[in-house]
mmCIF file of C-alpha atoms and ligand atoms in Angstrom:
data_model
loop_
_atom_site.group_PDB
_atom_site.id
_atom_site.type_symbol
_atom_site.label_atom_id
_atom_site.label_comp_id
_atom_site.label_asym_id
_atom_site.label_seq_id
_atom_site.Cartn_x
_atom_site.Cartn_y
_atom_site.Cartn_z
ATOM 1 C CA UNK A 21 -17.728 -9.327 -6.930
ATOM 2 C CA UNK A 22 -16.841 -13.007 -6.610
ATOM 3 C CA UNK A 23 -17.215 -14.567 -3.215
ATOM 4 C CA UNK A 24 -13.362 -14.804 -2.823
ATOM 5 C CA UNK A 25 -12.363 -11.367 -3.212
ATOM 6 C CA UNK A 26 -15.249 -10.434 -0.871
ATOM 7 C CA UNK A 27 -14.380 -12.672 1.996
ATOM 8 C CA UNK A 28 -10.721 -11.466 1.503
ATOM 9 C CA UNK A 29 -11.422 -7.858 1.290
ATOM 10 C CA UNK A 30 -13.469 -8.373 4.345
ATOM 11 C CA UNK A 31 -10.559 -10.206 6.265
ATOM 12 C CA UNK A 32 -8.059 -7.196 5.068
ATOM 13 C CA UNK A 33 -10.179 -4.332 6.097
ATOM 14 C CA UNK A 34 -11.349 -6.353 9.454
ATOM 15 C CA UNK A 35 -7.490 -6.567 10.398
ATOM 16 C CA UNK A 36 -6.165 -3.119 9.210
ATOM 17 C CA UNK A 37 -8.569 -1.766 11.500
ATOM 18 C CA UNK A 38 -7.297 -3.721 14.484
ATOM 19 C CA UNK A 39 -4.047 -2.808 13.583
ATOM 20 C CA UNK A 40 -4.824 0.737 13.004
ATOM 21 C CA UNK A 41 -6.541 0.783 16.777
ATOM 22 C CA UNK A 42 -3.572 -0.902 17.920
ATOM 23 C CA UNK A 43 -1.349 1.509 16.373
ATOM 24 C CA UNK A 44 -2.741 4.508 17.792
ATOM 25 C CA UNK A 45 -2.450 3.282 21.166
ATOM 26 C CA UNK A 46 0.900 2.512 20.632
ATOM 27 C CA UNK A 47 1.959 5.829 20.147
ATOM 28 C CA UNK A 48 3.329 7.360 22.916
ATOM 29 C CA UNK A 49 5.666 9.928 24.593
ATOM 30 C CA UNK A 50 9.193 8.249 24.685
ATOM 31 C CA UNK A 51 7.674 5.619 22.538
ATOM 32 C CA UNK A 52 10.014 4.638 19.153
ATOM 33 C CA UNK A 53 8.647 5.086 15.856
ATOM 34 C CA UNK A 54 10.483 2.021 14.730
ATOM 35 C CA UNK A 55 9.180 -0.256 17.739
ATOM 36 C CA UNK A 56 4.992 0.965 16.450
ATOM 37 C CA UNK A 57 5.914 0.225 13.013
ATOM 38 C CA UNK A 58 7.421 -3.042 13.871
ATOM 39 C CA UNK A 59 4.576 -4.360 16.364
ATOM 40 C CA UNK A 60 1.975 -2.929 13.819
ATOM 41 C CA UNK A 61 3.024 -4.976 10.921
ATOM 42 C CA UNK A 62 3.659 -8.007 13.108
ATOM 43 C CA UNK A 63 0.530 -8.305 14.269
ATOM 44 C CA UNK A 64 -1.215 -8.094 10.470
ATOM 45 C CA UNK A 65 0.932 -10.813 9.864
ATOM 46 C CA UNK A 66 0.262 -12.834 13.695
ATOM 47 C CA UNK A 67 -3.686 -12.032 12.456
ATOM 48 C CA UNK A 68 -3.008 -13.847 9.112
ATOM 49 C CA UNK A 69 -2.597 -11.255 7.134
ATOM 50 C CA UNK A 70 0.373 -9.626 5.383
ATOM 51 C CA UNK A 71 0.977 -5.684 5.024
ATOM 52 C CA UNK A 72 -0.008 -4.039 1.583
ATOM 53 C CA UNK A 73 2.980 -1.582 2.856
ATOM 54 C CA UNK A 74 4.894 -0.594 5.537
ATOM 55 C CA UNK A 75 2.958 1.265 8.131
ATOM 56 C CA UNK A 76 3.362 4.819 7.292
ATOM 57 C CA UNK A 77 3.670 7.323 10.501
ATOM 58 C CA UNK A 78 3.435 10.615 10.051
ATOM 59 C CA UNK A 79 4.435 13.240 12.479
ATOM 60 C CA UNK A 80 3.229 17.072 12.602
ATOM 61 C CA UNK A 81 3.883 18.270 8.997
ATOM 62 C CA UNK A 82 4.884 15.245 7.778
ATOM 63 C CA UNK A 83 1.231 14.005 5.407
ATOM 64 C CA UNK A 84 2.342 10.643 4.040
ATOM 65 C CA UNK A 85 5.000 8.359 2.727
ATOM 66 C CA UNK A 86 7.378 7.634 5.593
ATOM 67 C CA UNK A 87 8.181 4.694 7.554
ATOM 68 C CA UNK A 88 10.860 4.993 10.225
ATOM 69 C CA UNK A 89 14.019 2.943 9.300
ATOM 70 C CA UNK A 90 15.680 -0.088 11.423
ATOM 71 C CA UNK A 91 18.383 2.489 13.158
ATOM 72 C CA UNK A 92 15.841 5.857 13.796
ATOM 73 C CA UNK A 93 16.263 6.416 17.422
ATOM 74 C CA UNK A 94 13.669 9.181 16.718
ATOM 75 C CA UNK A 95 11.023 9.025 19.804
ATOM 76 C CA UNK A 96 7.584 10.306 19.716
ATOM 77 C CA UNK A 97 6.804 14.181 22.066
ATOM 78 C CA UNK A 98 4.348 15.634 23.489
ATOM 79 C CA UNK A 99 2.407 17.453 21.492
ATOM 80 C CA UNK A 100 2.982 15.754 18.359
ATOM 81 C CA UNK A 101 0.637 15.257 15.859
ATOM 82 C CA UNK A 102 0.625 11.489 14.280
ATOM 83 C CA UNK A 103 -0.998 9.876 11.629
ATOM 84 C CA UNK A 104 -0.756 6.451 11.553
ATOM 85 C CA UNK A 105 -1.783 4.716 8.388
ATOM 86 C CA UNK A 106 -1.825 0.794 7.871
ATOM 87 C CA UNK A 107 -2.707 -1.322 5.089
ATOM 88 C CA UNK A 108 -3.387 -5.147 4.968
ATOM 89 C CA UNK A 109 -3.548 -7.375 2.435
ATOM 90 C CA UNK A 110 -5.178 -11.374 2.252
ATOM 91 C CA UNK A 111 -4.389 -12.734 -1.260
ATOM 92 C CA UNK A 112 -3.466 -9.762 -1.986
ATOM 93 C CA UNK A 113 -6.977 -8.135 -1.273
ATOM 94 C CA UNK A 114 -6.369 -4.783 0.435
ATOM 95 C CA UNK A 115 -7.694 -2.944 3.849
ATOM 96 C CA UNK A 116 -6.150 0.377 4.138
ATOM 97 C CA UNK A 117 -7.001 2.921 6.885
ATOM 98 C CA UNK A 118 -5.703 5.667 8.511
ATOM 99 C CA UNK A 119 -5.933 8.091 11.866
ATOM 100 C CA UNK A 120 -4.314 10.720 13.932
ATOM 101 C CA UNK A 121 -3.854 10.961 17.305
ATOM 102 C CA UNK A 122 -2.248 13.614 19.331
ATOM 103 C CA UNK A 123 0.158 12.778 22.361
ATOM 104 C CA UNK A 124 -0.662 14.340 25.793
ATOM 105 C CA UNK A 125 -2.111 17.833 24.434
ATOM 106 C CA UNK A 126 -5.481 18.907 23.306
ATOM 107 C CA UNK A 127 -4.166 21.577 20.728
ATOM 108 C CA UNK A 128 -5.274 19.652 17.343
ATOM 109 C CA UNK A 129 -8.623 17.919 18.200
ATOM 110 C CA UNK A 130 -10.626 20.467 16.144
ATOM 111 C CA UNK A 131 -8.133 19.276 12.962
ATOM 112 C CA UNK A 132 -8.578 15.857 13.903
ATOM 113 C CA UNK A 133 -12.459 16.204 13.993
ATOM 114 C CA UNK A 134 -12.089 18.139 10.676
ATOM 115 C CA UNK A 135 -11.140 15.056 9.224
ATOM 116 C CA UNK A 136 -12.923 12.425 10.999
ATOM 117 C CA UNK A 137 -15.754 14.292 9.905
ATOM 118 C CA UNK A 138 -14.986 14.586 6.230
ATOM 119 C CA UNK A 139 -14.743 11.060 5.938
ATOM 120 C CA UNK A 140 -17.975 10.443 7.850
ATOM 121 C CA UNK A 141 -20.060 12.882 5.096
ATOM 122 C CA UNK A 142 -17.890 11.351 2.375
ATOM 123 C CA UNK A 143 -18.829 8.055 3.123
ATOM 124 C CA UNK A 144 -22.772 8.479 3.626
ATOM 125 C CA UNK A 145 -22.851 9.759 0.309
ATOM 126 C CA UNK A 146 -20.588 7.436 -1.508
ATOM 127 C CA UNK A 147 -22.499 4.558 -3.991
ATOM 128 C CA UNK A 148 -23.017 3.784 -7.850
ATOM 129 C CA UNK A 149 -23.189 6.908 -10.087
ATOM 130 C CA UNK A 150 -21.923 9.476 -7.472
ATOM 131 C CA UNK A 151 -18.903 11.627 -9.008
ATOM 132 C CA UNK A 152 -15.453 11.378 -7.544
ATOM 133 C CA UNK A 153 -15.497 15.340 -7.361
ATOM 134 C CA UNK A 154 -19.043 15.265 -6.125
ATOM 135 C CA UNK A 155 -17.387 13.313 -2.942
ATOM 136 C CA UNK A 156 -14.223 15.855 -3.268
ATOM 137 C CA UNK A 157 -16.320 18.514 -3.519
ATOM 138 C CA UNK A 158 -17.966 17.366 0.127
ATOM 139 C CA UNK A 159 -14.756 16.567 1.465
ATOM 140 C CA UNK A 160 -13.518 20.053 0.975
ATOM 141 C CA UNK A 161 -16.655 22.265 1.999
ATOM 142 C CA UNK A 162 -16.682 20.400 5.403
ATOM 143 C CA UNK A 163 -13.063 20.811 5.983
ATOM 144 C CA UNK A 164 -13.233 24.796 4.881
ATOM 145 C CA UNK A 165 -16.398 25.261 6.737
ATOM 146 C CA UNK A 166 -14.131 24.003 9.985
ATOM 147 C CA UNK A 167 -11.465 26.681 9.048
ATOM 148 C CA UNK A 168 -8.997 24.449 7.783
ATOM 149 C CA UNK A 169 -7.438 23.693 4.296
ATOM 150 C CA UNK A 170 -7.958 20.227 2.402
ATOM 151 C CA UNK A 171 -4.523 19.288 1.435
ATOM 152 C CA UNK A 172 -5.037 19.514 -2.707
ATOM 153 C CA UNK A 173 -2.975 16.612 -4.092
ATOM 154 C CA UNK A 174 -3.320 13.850 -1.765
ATOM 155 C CA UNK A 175 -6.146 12.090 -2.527
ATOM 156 C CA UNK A 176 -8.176 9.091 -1.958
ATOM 157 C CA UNK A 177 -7.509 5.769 -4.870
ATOM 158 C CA UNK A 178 -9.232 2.506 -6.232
ATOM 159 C CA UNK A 179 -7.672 -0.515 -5.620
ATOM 160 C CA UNK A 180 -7.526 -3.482 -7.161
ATOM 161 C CA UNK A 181 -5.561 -6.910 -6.221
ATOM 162 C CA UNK A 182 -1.804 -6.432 -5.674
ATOM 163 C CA UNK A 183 -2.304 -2.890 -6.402
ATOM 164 C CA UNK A 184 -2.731 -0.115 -4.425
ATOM 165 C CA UNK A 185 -4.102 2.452 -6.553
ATOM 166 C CA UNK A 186 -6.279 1.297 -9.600
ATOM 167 C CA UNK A 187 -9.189 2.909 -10.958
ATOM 168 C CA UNK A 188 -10.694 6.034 -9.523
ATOM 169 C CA UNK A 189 -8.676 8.773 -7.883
ATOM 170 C CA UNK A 190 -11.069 10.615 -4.882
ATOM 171 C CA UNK A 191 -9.898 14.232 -4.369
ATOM 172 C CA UNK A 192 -10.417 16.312 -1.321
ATOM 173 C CA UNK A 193 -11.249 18.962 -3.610
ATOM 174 C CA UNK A 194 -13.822 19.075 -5.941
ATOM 175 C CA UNK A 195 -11.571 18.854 -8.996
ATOM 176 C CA UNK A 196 -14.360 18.614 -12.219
ATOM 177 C CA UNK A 197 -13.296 15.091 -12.570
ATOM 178 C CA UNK A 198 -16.710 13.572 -13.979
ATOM 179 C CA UNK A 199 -15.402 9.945 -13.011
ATOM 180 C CA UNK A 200 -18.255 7.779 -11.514
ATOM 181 C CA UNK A 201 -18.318 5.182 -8.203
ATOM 182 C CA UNK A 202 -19.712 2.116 -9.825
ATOM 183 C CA UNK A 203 -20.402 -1.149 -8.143
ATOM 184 C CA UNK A 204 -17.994 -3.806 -6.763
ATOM 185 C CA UNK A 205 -15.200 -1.379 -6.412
ATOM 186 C CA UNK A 206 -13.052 -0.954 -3.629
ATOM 187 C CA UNK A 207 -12.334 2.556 -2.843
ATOM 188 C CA UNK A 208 -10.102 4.092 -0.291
ATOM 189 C CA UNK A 209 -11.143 7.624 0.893
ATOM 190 C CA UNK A 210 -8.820 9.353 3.018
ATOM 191 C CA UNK A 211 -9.015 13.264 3.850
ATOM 192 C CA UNK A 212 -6.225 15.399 5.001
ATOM 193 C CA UNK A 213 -6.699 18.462 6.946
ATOM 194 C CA UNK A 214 -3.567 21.466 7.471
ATOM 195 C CA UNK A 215 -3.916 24.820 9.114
ATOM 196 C CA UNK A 216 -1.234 25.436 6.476
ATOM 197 C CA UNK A 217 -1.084 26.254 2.502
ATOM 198 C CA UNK A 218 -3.061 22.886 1.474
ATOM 199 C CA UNK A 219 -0.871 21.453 -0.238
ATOM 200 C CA UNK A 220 2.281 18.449 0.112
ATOM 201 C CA UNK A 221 5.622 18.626 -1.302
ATOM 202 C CA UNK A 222 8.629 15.989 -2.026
ATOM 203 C CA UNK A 223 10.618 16.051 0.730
ATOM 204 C CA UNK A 224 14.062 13.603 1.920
ATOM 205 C CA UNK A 225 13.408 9.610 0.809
ATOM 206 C CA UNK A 226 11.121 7.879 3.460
ATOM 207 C CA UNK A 227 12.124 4.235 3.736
ATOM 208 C CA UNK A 228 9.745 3.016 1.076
ATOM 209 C CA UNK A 229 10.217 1.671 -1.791
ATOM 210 C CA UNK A 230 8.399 0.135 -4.810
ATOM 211 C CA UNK A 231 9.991 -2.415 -8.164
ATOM 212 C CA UNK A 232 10.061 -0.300 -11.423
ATOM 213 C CA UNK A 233 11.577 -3.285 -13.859
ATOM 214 C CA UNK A 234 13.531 -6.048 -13.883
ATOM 215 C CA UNK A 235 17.095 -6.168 -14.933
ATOM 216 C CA UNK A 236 19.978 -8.618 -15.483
ATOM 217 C CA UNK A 237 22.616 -6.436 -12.327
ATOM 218 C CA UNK A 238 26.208 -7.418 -12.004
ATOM 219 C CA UNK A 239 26.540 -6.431 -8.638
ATOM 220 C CA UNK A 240 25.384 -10.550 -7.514
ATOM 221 C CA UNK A 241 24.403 -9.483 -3.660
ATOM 222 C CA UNK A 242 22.039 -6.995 -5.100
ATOM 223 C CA UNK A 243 20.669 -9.530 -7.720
ATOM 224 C CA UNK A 244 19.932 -11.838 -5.060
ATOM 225 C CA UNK A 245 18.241 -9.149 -3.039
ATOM 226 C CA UNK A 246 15.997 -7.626 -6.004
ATOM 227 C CA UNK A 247 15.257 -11.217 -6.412
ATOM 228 C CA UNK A 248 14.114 -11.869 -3.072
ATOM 229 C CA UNK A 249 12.142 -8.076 -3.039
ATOM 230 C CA UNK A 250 10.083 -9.269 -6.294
ATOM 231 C CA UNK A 251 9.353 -12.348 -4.762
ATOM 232 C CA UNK A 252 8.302 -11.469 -1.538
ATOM 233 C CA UNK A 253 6.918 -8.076 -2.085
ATOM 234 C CA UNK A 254 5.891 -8.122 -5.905
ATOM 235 C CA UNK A 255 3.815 -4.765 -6.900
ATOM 236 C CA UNK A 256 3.332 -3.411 -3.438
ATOM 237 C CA UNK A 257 5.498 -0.875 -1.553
ATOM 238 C CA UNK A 258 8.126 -2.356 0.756
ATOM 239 C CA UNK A 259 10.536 -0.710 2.694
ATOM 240 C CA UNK A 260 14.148 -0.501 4.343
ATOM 241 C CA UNK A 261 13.214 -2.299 7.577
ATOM 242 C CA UNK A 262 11.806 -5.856 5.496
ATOM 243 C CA UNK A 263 14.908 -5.641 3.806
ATOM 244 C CA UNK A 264 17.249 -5.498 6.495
ATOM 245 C CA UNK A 265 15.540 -8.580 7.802
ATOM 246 C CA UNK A 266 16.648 -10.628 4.460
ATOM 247 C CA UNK A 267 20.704 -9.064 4.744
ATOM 248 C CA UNK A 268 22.304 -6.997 7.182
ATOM 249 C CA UNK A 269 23.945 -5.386 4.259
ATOM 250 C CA UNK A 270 20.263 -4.053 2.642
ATOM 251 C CA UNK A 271 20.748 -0.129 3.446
ATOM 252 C CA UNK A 272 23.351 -0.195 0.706
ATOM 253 C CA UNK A 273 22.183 -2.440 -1.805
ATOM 254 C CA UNK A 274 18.857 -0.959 -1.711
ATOM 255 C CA UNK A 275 21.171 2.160 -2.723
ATOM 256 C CA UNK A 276 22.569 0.151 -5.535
ATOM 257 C CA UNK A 277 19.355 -1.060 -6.825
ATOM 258 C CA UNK A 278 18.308 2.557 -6.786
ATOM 259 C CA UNK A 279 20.992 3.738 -9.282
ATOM 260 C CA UNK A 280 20.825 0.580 -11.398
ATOM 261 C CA UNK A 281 16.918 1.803 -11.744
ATOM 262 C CA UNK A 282 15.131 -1.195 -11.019
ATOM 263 C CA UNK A 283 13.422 0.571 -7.525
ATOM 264 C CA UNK A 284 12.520 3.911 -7.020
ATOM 265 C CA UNK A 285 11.926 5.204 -3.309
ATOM 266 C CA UNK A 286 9.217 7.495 -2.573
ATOM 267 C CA UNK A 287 9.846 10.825 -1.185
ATOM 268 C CA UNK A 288 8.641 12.166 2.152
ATOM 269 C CA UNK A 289 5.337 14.250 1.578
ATOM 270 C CA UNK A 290 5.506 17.274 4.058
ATOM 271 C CA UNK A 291 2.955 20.260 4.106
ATOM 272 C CA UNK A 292 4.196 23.557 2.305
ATOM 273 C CA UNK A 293 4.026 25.913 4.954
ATOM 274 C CA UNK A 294 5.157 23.583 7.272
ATOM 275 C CA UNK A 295 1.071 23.034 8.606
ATOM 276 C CA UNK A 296 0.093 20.560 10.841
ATOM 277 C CA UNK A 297 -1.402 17.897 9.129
ATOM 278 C CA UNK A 298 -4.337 15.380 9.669
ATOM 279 C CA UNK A 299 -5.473 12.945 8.160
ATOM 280 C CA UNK A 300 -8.466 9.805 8.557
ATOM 281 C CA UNK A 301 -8.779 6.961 6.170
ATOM 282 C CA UNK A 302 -11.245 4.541 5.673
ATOM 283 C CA UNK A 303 -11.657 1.845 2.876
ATOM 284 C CA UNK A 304 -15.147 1.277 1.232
ATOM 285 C CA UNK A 305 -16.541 -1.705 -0.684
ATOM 286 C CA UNK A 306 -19.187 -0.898 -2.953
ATOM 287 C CA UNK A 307 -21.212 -3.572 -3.222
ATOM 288 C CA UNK A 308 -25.302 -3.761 -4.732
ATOM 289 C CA UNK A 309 -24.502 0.573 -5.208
ATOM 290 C CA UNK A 310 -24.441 0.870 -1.776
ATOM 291 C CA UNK A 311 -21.231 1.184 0.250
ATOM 292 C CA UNK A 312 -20.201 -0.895 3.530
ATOM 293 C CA UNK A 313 -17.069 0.157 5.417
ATOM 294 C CA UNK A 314 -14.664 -2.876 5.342
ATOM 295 C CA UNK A 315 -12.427 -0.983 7.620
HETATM 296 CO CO1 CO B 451 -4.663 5.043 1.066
#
């Protein structure tokens, strides 16, 4: 790995994980989703960063994939179960990471731990020439052996600059896949835990969105918004609240961009049986064979 991307992976991870530690004590009763997402991704970008997405929080059976829009009023409860899961990017060398935190009840921490502790095994055995379903296979035996499920198609992803998931997919199952960890990779391994069925499902758009193509649109306020989404987002996710920042008017042109097909929003990922869901993310350089924790 060139001495660039190295320093700049370093810088990413180093941030994400202030900003993931500052985003999970953020999170409190009475406290807005909106206002943690906000201070989150301000502070990547007060740290010198910028964010590789918008800071994804995900409450009880919610895994993955939403970020609270400018107008949610929704508050955080007691009792809820939140993952909060950052991502920052310098030169457009990523950092993403991800935990869960529970607010003012001790009715999860055993699903918490399941995950913390998948990640920790996952990690000390992660280097050149291990298997990506050797790692699954770890991931899921330690969260069974806890009595929980691995959630079956979330899994952990390469990355490469500008994009978020290149390369290698990581399971939490051990899936057969014979694909090998090789050196100078940068891997992002994140376990999710559910007393539920194991497995996510599409649920109601989230707020985030990523660029499919480019397109000559008539519609000249959403031209000049795609044009200013390419620009200042390129390949990476984005979502409703950056837009809103560029024009008041970006909950419906981000609506017209959808139908003209030139963005695509991602769905909310919720747990089948409704489960409670954890989740802990760390991201992994591997670097001589041997893997350092950038995050
Ligand atoms: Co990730």
């Amino acid at each position: 790995m060139d001495e660039h991307a190295l320093e700049c992976l370093r810088k990413a991870g180093a941030i994400s994980r202030e900003a993931r530690e500052l985003g999970i004590g953020l999170v409190d009763e009475g406290k807005r989703l909106v206002d943690v997402a906000n201070e989150v991704e301000a502070f990547i970008v007060h740290r010198g960063a910028r964010p590789a997405f918008p800071v994804n929080i995900g409450v009880n059976d919610i895994a993955a994939h939403f970020s609270p829009s400018t107008d949610d009023k929704t508050v955080f409860q007691r009792g809820d179960l939140v993952k909060v899961d950052v991502g920052a990017h310098v030169d457009g060398y990523v950092g993403d990471t991800a935990a869960t935190v529970e607010i003012s009840t001790k009715n999860w921490r055993p699903l918490i731990d399941s995950t913390s502790k998948a990640l920790r095994i996952a990690i000390e055995m992660i280097g050149e020439n291990v298997s990506v379903s050797q790692i699954g296979g770890a991931i899921e035996r330690s969260i069974k052996t806890d009595g929980f499920r691995p959630v079956v198609n979330l899994t952990g992803h390469g990355m490469k600059r500008y994009n978020l998931h290149a390369g290698l997919t990581v399971p939490n199952v051990d899936d057969g896949n014979p694909a090998k960890v090789k050196t100078d990779m940068a891997i992002a391994i994140e376990p999710f835990a559910t007393n539920g069925g194991g497995q996510v499902y599409n649920d109601r758009p989230g707020n985030i969105y990523r660029v499919l193509r480019g397109r000559q649109l008539q519609d000249q306020k959403a031209a000049k918004l795609f044009e200013q989404i390419t620009t200042n987002f390129g390949t990476l996710p984005f979502c409703e609240r950056w837009c809103t920042l560029i024009t008041p008017e970006a909950p419906t042109l981000l609506k017209t961009l959808i139908r003209h097909g030139v963005i695509a929003c991602y769905p909310v990922l919720r747990e089948v049986k409704s489960g409670m869901v954890s989740q802990s993310e760390h991201t992994t350089l591997i670097l001589n064979g041997k893997a350092e924790v950038s995050t």
